[in-house]
Coordinates of C-alpha atoms in Angstrom, one line a residue:
X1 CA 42.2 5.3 -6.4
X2 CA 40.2 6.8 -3.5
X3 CA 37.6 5.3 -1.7
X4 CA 34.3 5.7 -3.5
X5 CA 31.2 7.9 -1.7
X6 CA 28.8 5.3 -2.4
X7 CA 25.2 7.0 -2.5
X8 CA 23.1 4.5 -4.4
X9 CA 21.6 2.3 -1.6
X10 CA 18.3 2.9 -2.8
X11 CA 19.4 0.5 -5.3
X12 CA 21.3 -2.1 -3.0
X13 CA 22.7 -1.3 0.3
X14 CA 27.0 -1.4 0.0
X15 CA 28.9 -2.4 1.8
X16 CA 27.5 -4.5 3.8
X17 CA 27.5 -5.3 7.5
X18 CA 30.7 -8.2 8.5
X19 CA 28.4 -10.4 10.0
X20 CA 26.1 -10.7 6.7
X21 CA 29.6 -11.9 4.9
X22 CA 30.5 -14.5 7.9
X23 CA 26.9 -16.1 8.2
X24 CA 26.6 -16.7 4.8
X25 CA 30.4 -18.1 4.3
X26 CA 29.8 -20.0 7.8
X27 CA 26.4 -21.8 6.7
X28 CA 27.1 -22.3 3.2
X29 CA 30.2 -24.0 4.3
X30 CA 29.1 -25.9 7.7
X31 CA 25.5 -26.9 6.8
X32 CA 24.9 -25.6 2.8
X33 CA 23.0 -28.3 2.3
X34 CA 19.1 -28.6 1.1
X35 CA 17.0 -27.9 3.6
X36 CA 14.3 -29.7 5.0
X37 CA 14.3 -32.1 2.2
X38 CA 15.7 -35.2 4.4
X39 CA 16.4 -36.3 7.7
X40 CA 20.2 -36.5 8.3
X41 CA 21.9 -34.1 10.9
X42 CA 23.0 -31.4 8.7
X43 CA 19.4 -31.3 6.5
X44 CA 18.0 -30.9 9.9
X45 CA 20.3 -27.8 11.3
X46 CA 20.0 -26.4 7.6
X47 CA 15.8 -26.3 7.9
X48 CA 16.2 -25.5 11.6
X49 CA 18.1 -22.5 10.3
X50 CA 15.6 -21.5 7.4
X51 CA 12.6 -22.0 10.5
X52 CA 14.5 -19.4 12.5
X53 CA 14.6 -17.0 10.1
X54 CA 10.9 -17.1 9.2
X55 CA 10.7 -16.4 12.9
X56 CA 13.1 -13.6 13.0
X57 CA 11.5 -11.9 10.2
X58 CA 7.5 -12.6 11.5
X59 CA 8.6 -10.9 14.5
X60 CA 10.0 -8.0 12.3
X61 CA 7.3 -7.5 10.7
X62 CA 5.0 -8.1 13.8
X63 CA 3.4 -11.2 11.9
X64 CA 1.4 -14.1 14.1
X65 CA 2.7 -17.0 11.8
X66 CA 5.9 -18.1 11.0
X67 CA 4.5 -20.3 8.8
X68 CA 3.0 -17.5 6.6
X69 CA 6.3 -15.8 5.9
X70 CA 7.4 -17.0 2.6
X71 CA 10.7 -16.7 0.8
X72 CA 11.2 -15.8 -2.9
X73 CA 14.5 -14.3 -5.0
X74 CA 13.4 -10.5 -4.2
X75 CA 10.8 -8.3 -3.9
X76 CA 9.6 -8.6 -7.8
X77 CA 9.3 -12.3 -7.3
X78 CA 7.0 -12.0 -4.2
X79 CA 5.3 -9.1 -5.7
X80 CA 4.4 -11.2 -8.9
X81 CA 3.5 -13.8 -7.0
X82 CA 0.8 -11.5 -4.8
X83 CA -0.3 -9.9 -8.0
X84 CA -1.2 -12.8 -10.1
X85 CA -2.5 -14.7 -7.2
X86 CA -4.9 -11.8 -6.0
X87 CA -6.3 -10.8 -9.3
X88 CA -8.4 -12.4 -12.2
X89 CA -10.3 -10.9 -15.1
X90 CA -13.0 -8.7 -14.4
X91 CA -11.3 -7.5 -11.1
X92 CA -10.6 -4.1 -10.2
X93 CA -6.9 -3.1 -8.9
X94 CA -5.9 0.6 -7.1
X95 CA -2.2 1.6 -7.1
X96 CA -0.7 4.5 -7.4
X97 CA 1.6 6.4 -9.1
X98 CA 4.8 6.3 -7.1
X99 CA 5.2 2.7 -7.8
X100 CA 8.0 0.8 -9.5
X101 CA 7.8 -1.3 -12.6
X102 CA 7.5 -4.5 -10.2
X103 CA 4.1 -3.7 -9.4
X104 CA 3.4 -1.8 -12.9
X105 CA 4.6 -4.3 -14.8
X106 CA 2.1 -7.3 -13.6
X107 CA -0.3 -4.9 -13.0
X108 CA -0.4 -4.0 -16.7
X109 CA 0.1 -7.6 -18.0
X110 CA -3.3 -8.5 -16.3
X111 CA -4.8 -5.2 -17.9
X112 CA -3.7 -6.1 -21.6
X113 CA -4.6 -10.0 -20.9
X114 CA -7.4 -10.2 -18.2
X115 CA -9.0 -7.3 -18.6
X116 CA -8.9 -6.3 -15.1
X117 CA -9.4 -2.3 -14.7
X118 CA -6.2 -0.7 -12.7
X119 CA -6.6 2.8 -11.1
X120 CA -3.4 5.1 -10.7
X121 CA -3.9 7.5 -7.8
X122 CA -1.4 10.5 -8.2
X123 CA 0.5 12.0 -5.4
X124 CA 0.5 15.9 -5.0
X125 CA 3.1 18.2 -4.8
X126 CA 5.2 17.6 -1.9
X127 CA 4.8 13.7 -2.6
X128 CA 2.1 11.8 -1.0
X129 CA -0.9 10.1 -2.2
X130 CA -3.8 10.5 0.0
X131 CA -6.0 7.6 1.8
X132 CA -9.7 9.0 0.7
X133 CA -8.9 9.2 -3.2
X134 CA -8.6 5.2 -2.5
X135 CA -11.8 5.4 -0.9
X136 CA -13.3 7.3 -3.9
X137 CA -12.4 4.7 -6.5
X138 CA -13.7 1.6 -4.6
X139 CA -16.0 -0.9 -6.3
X140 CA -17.9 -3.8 -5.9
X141 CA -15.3 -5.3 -8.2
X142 CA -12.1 -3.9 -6.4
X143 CA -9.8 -7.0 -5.4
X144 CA -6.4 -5.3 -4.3
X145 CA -5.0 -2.3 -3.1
X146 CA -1.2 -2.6 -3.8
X147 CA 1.1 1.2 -2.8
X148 CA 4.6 1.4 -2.5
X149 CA 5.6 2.2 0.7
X150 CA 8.5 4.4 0.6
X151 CA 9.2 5.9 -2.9
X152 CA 12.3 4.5 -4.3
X153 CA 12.3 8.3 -6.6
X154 CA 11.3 11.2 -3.9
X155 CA 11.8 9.6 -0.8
X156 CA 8.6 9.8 0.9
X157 CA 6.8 7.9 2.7
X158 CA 3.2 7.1 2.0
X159 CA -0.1 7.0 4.7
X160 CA -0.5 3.8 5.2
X161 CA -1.9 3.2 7.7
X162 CA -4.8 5.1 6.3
X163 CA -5.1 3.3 3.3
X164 CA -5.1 0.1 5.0
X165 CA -8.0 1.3 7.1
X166 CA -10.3 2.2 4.1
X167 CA -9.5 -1.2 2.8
X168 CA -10.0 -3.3 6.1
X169 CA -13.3 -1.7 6.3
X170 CA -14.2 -2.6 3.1
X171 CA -13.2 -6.2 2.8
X172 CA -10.0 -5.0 0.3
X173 CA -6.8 -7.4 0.4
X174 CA -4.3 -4.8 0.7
X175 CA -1.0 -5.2 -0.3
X176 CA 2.2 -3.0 0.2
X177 CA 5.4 -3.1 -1.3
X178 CA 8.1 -2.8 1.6
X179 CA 11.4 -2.5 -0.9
X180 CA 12.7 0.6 0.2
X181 CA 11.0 0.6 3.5
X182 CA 11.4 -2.5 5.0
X183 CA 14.5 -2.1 7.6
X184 CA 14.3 1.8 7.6
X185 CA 11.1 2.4 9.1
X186 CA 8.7 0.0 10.8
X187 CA 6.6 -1.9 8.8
X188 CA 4.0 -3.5 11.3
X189 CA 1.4 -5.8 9.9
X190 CA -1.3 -5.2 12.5
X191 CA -0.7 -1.6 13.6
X192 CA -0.9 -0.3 9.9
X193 CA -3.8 -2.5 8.7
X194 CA -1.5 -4.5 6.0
X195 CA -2.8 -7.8 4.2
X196 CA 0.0 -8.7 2.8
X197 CA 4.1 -7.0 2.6
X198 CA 6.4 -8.1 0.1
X199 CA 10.0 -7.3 1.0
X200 CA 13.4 -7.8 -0.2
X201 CA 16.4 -8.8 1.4
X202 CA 19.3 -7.0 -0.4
X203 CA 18.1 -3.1 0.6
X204 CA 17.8 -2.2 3.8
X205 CA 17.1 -5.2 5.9
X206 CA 21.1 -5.6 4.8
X207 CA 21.0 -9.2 3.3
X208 CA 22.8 -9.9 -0.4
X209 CA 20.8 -10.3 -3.3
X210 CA 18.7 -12.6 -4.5
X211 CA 16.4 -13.3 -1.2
X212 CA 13.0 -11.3 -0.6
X213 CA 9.5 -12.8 0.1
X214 CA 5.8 -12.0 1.4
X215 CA 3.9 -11.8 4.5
X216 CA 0.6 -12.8 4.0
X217 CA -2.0 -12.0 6.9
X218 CA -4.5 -15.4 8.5
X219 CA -7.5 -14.5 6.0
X220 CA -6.1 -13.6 3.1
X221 CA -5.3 -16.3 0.1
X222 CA -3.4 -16.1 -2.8
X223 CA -4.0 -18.8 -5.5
X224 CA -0.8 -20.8 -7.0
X225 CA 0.1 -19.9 -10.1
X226 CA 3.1 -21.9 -9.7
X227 CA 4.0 -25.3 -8.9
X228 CA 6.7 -27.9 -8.1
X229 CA 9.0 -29.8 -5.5
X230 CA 8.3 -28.9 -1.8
X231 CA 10.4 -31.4 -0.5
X232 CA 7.6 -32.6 1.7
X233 CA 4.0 -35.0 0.9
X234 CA 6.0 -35.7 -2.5
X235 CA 3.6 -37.7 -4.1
X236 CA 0.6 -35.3 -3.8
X237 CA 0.0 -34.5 -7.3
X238 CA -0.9 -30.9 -6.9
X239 CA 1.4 -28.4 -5.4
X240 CA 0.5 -28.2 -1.3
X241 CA -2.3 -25.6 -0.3
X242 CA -0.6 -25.3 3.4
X243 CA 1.9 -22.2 4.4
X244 CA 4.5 -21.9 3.8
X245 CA 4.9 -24.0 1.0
X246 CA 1.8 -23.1 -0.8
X247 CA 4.0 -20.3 -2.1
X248 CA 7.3 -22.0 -2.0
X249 CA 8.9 -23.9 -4.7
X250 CA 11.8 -25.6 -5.1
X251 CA 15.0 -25.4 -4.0
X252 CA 15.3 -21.7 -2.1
X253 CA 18.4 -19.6 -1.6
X254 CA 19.6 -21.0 1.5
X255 CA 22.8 -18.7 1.4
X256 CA 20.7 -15.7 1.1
X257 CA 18.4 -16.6 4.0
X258 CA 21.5 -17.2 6.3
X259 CA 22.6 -13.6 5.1
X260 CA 19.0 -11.9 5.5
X261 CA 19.1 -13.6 9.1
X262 CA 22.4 -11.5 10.5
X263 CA 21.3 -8.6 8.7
X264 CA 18.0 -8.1 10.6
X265 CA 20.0 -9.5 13.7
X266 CA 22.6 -5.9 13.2
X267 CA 19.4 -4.2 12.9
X268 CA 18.1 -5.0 15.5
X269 CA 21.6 -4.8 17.5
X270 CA 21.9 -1.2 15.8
X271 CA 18.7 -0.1 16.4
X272 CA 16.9 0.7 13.3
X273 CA 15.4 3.6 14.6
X274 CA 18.8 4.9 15.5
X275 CA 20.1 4.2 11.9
X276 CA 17.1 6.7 10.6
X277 CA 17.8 8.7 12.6
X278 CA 21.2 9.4 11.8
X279 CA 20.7 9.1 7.9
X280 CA 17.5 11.5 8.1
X281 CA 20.1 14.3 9.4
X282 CA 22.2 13.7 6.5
X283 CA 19.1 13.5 4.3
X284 CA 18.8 17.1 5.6
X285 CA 22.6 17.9 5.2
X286 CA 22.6 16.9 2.0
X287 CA 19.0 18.4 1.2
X288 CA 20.5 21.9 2.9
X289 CA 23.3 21.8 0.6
X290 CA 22.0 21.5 -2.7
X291 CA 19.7 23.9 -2.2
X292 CA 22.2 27.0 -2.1
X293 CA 23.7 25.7 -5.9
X294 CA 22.0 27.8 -8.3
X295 CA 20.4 25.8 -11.3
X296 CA 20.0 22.2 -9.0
X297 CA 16.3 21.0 -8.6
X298 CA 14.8 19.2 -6.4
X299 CA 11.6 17.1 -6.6
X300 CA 9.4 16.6 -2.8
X301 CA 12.3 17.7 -0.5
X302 CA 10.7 20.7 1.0
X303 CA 9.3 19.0 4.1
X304 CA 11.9 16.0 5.3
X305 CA 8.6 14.0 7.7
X306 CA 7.7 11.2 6.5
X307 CA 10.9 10.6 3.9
X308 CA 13.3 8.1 4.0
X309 CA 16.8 9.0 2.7
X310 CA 16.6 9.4 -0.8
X311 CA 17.1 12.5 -2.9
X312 CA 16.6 12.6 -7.0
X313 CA 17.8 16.1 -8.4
X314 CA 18.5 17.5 -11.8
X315 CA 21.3 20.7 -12.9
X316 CA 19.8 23.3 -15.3
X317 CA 20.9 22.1 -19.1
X318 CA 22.9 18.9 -17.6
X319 CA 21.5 15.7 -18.4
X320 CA 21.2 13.4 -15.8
X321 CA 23.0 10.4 -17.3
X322 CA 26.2 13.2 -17.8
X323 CA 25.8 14.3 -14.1
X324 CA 26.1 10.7 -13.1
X325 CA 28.9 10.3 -14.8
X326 CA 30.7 13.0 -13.7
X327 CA 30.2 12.3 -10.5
X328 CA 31.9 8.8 -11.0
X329 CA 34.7 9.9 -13.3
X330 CA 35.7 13.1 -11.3
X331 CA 34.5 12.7 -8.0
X332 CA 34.3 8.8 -7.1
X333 CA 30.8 8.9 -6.6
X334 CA 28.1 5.8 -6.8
X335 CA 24.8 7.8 -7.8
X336 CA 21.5 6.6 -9.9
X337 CA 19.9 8.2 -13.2
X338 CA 17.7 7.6 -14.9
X339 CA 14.3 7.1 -14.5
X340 CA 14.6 4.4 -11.4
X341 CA 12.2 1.8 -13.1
X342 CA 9.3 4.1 -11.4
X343 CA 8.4 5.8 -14.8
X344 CA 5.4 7.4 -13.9
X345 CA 6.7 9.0 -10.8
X346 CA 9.0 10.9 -13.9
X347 CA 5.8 11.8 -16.1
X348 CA 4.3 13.4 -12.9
X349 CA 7.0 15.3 -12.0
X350 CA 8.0 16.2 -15.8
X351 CA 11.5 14.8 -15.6
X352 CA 10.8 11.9 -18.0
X353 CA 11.0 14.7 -21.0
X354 CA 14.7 15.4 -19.6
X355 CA 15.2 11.6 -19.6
X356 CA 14.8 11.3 -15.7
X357 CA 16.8 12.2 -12.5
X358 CA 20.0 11.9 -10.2
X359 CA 19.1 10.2 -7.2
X360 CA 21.2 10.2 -4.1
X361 CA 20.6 6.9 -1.5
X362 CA 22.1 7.3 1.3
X363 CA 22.6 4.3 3.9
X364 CA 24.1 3.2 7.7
X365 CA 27.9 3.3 6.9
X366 CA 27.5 7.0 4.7
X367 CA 29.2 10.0 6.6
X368 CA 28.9 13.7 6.9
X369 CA 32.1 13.4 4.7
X370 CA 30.4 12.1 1.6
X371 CA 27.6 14.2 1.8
X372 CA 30.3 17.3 2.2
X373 CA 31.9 16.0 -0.7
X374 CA 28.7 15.1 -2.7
X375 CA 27.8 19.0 -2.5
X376 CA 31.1 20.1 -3.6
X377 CA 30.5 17.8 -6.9
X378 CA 27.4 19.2 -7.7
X379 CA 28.6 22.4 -6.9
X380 CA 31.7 22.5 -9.5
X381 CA 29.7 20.6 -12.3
X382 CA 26.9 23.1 -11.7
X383 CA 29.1 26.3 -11.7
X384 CA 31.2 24.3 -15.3
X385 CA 27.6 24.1 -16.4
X386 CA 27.0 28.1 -16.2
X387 CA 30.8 29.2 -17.5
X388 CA 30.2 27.1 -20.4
X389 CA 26.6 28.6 -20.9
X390 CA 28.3 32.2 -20.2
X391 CA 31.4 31.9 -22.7
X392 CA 28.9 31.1 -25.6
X393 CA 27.0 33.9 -25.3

């Protein structure tokens, strides 16, 4: 079989870089034991380990606190955790919507069982929300602002630091959601007025799965809603107000941390700026190419600033779920369809009636190859598409 053109890394970045495989297999098997939770040699290089990474990441993220940089399984676990710790009933919420079920989801929940009131501020047509409707639906009673950062569905990336701004001035926790972002573009706490980032490890910060977490700013607190074994103060009764285990618990994934850590570390080494840079111009190639196919659509790819590279597309009279398919069976090609749990990102656009998109992700170790190749695909299923259409008439 031929290689597969993997273009889903909005979904998971593959494959990864070799030093993500070697740290993991290298601490899991020299030190994979629980960290922090006794005093022996190995526990201690273990939590030393985990303590490093915090710092790594603070940095990243231009944090002041190692201590307030919290692991959890993924983005959906910080992001719950953010959610329900930030909001009660009777509060007021602004999103937006270009989010993803992992901040429409809790969001909702609190509406049908709290009663807390939840704004959606739509985008326009080329993709963007913009920072004064925020402004506009503020209330006494507004307790978070929560936007995804860059769309998982249409690429683009959203004014944050604007948004934050509005909210600073206003008192408003504000909380983004870093998923797609977070190791494609910078993501700075301080410069773009940001309360609190949840990220995950498994996209483009080039960790596995299964390791993600929150940033929370000095001034901001989010109540438990959880509780259990820290490892530390054990026979404190309540679970530990103090960062970072106030949002800790239990045993965390020590293998994932270990993987996130040489992932940011390639980063860095690669230059993430560099890596954007070389994916936007394939962004464009791709982009370029689609757009000379009669009967492919595009949704927000007219302008390319402020986009990460991620492209969702339709062909005339061709469900997306067949495209996809086609694309894997004939062409060896990893795409996404569907409605990319971001279902009102669809019912803005109109594509949820046509049961959502194809979505091309494009990451580091793509080529000008696959996207050559990618084009051809659409190409052939698109011109099969119109001689099928023409022989019935």
């Amino acid at each position: 079989m031929d290689k597969m053109i993997y273009l889903d890394n909005g979904a998971t970045t593959f494959p990864k870089p070799n030093e993500v495989y070697e740290s993991m297999d290298h601490a899991f098997r020299n030190f994979g034991v629980n960290p922090g939770r006794s005093g022996y040699d190995l526990c201690m290089v273990a939590g030393n380990y985990v303590e490093d990474t915090r710092k790594l990441l603070t940095g990243f993220f231009n944090g002041t606190d190692p201590n307030r940089l919290i692991f959890t399984y993924n983005a959906t676990d910080a992001l719950n955790l953010a959610i329900f710790g930030l909001l009660e009933s009777g509060d007021h919420a602004i999103t937006t919507t270009i989010e993803h079920n992992s901040v429409l989801r809790p969001l909702y929940h609190l509406y049908q069982n709290q009663k807390v009131e939840v704004d959606h501020i739509p985008f326009d047509d080329k993709g963007f929300v913009h920072p004064e409707d925020f402004a506009k639906r503020m209330k006494k009673n507004t307790r978070l602002v929560v936007v995804n950062h860059g769309s998982n569905v249409i690429g683009t990336v959203q004014p944050i630091k604007e948004i934050g701004r509005h909210c600073r001035e206003r008192g408003i926790p504000f909380l983004i959601d870093a998923s797609q972002s977070a190791g494609k573009i910078p993501v700075d706490l301080e410069e773009m007025n940001i309360d609190v980032i949840a990220y995950t490890g498994h996209k483009s910060l080039m960790g596995p799965m299964g390791i993600g977490g929150l940033y929370v700013r000095e001034g901001i607190t989010i109540r438990h809603t959880r509780a259990g074994g820290t490892g530390v103060r054990s026979a404190v009764r309540t679970h530990l107000d103090e960062y970072p285990y106030r949002l800790e618990y239990g045993t965390g994934n020590f293998p994932g941390i270990a993987g996130l850590n040489a992932g940011v570390k390639w980063l860095e080494k690669e230059g993430m700026q560099n890596i954007h840079h070389r994916e936007t111009a394939l962004l464009k190639k791709l982009r370029d190419g689609l757009r000379e196919i009669d009967g492919v659509t595009m949704y927000c790819q007219d302008d390319l600033t402020d986009h990460i590279a991620v492209l969702s597309f339709n062909i005339d009279g061709v469900e997306a779920a067949d495209t996809g398919t086609m694309l894997d069976v004939d062409y060896n090609i990893a795409s996404r369809t569907g409605l990319h749990c971001a279902p009102r990102v669809h019912e803005q656009l109109g594509t949820d009636k046509i049961h959502g998109s194809v979505r091309f992700g494009i990451g580091p170790f793509n080529t000008e190859s696959d996207i050559d190749t990618a084009i051809t695909a659409v190409a052939e299923i698109a011109h099969s598409r119109r001689a099928v259409r023409a022989a019935r008439k």
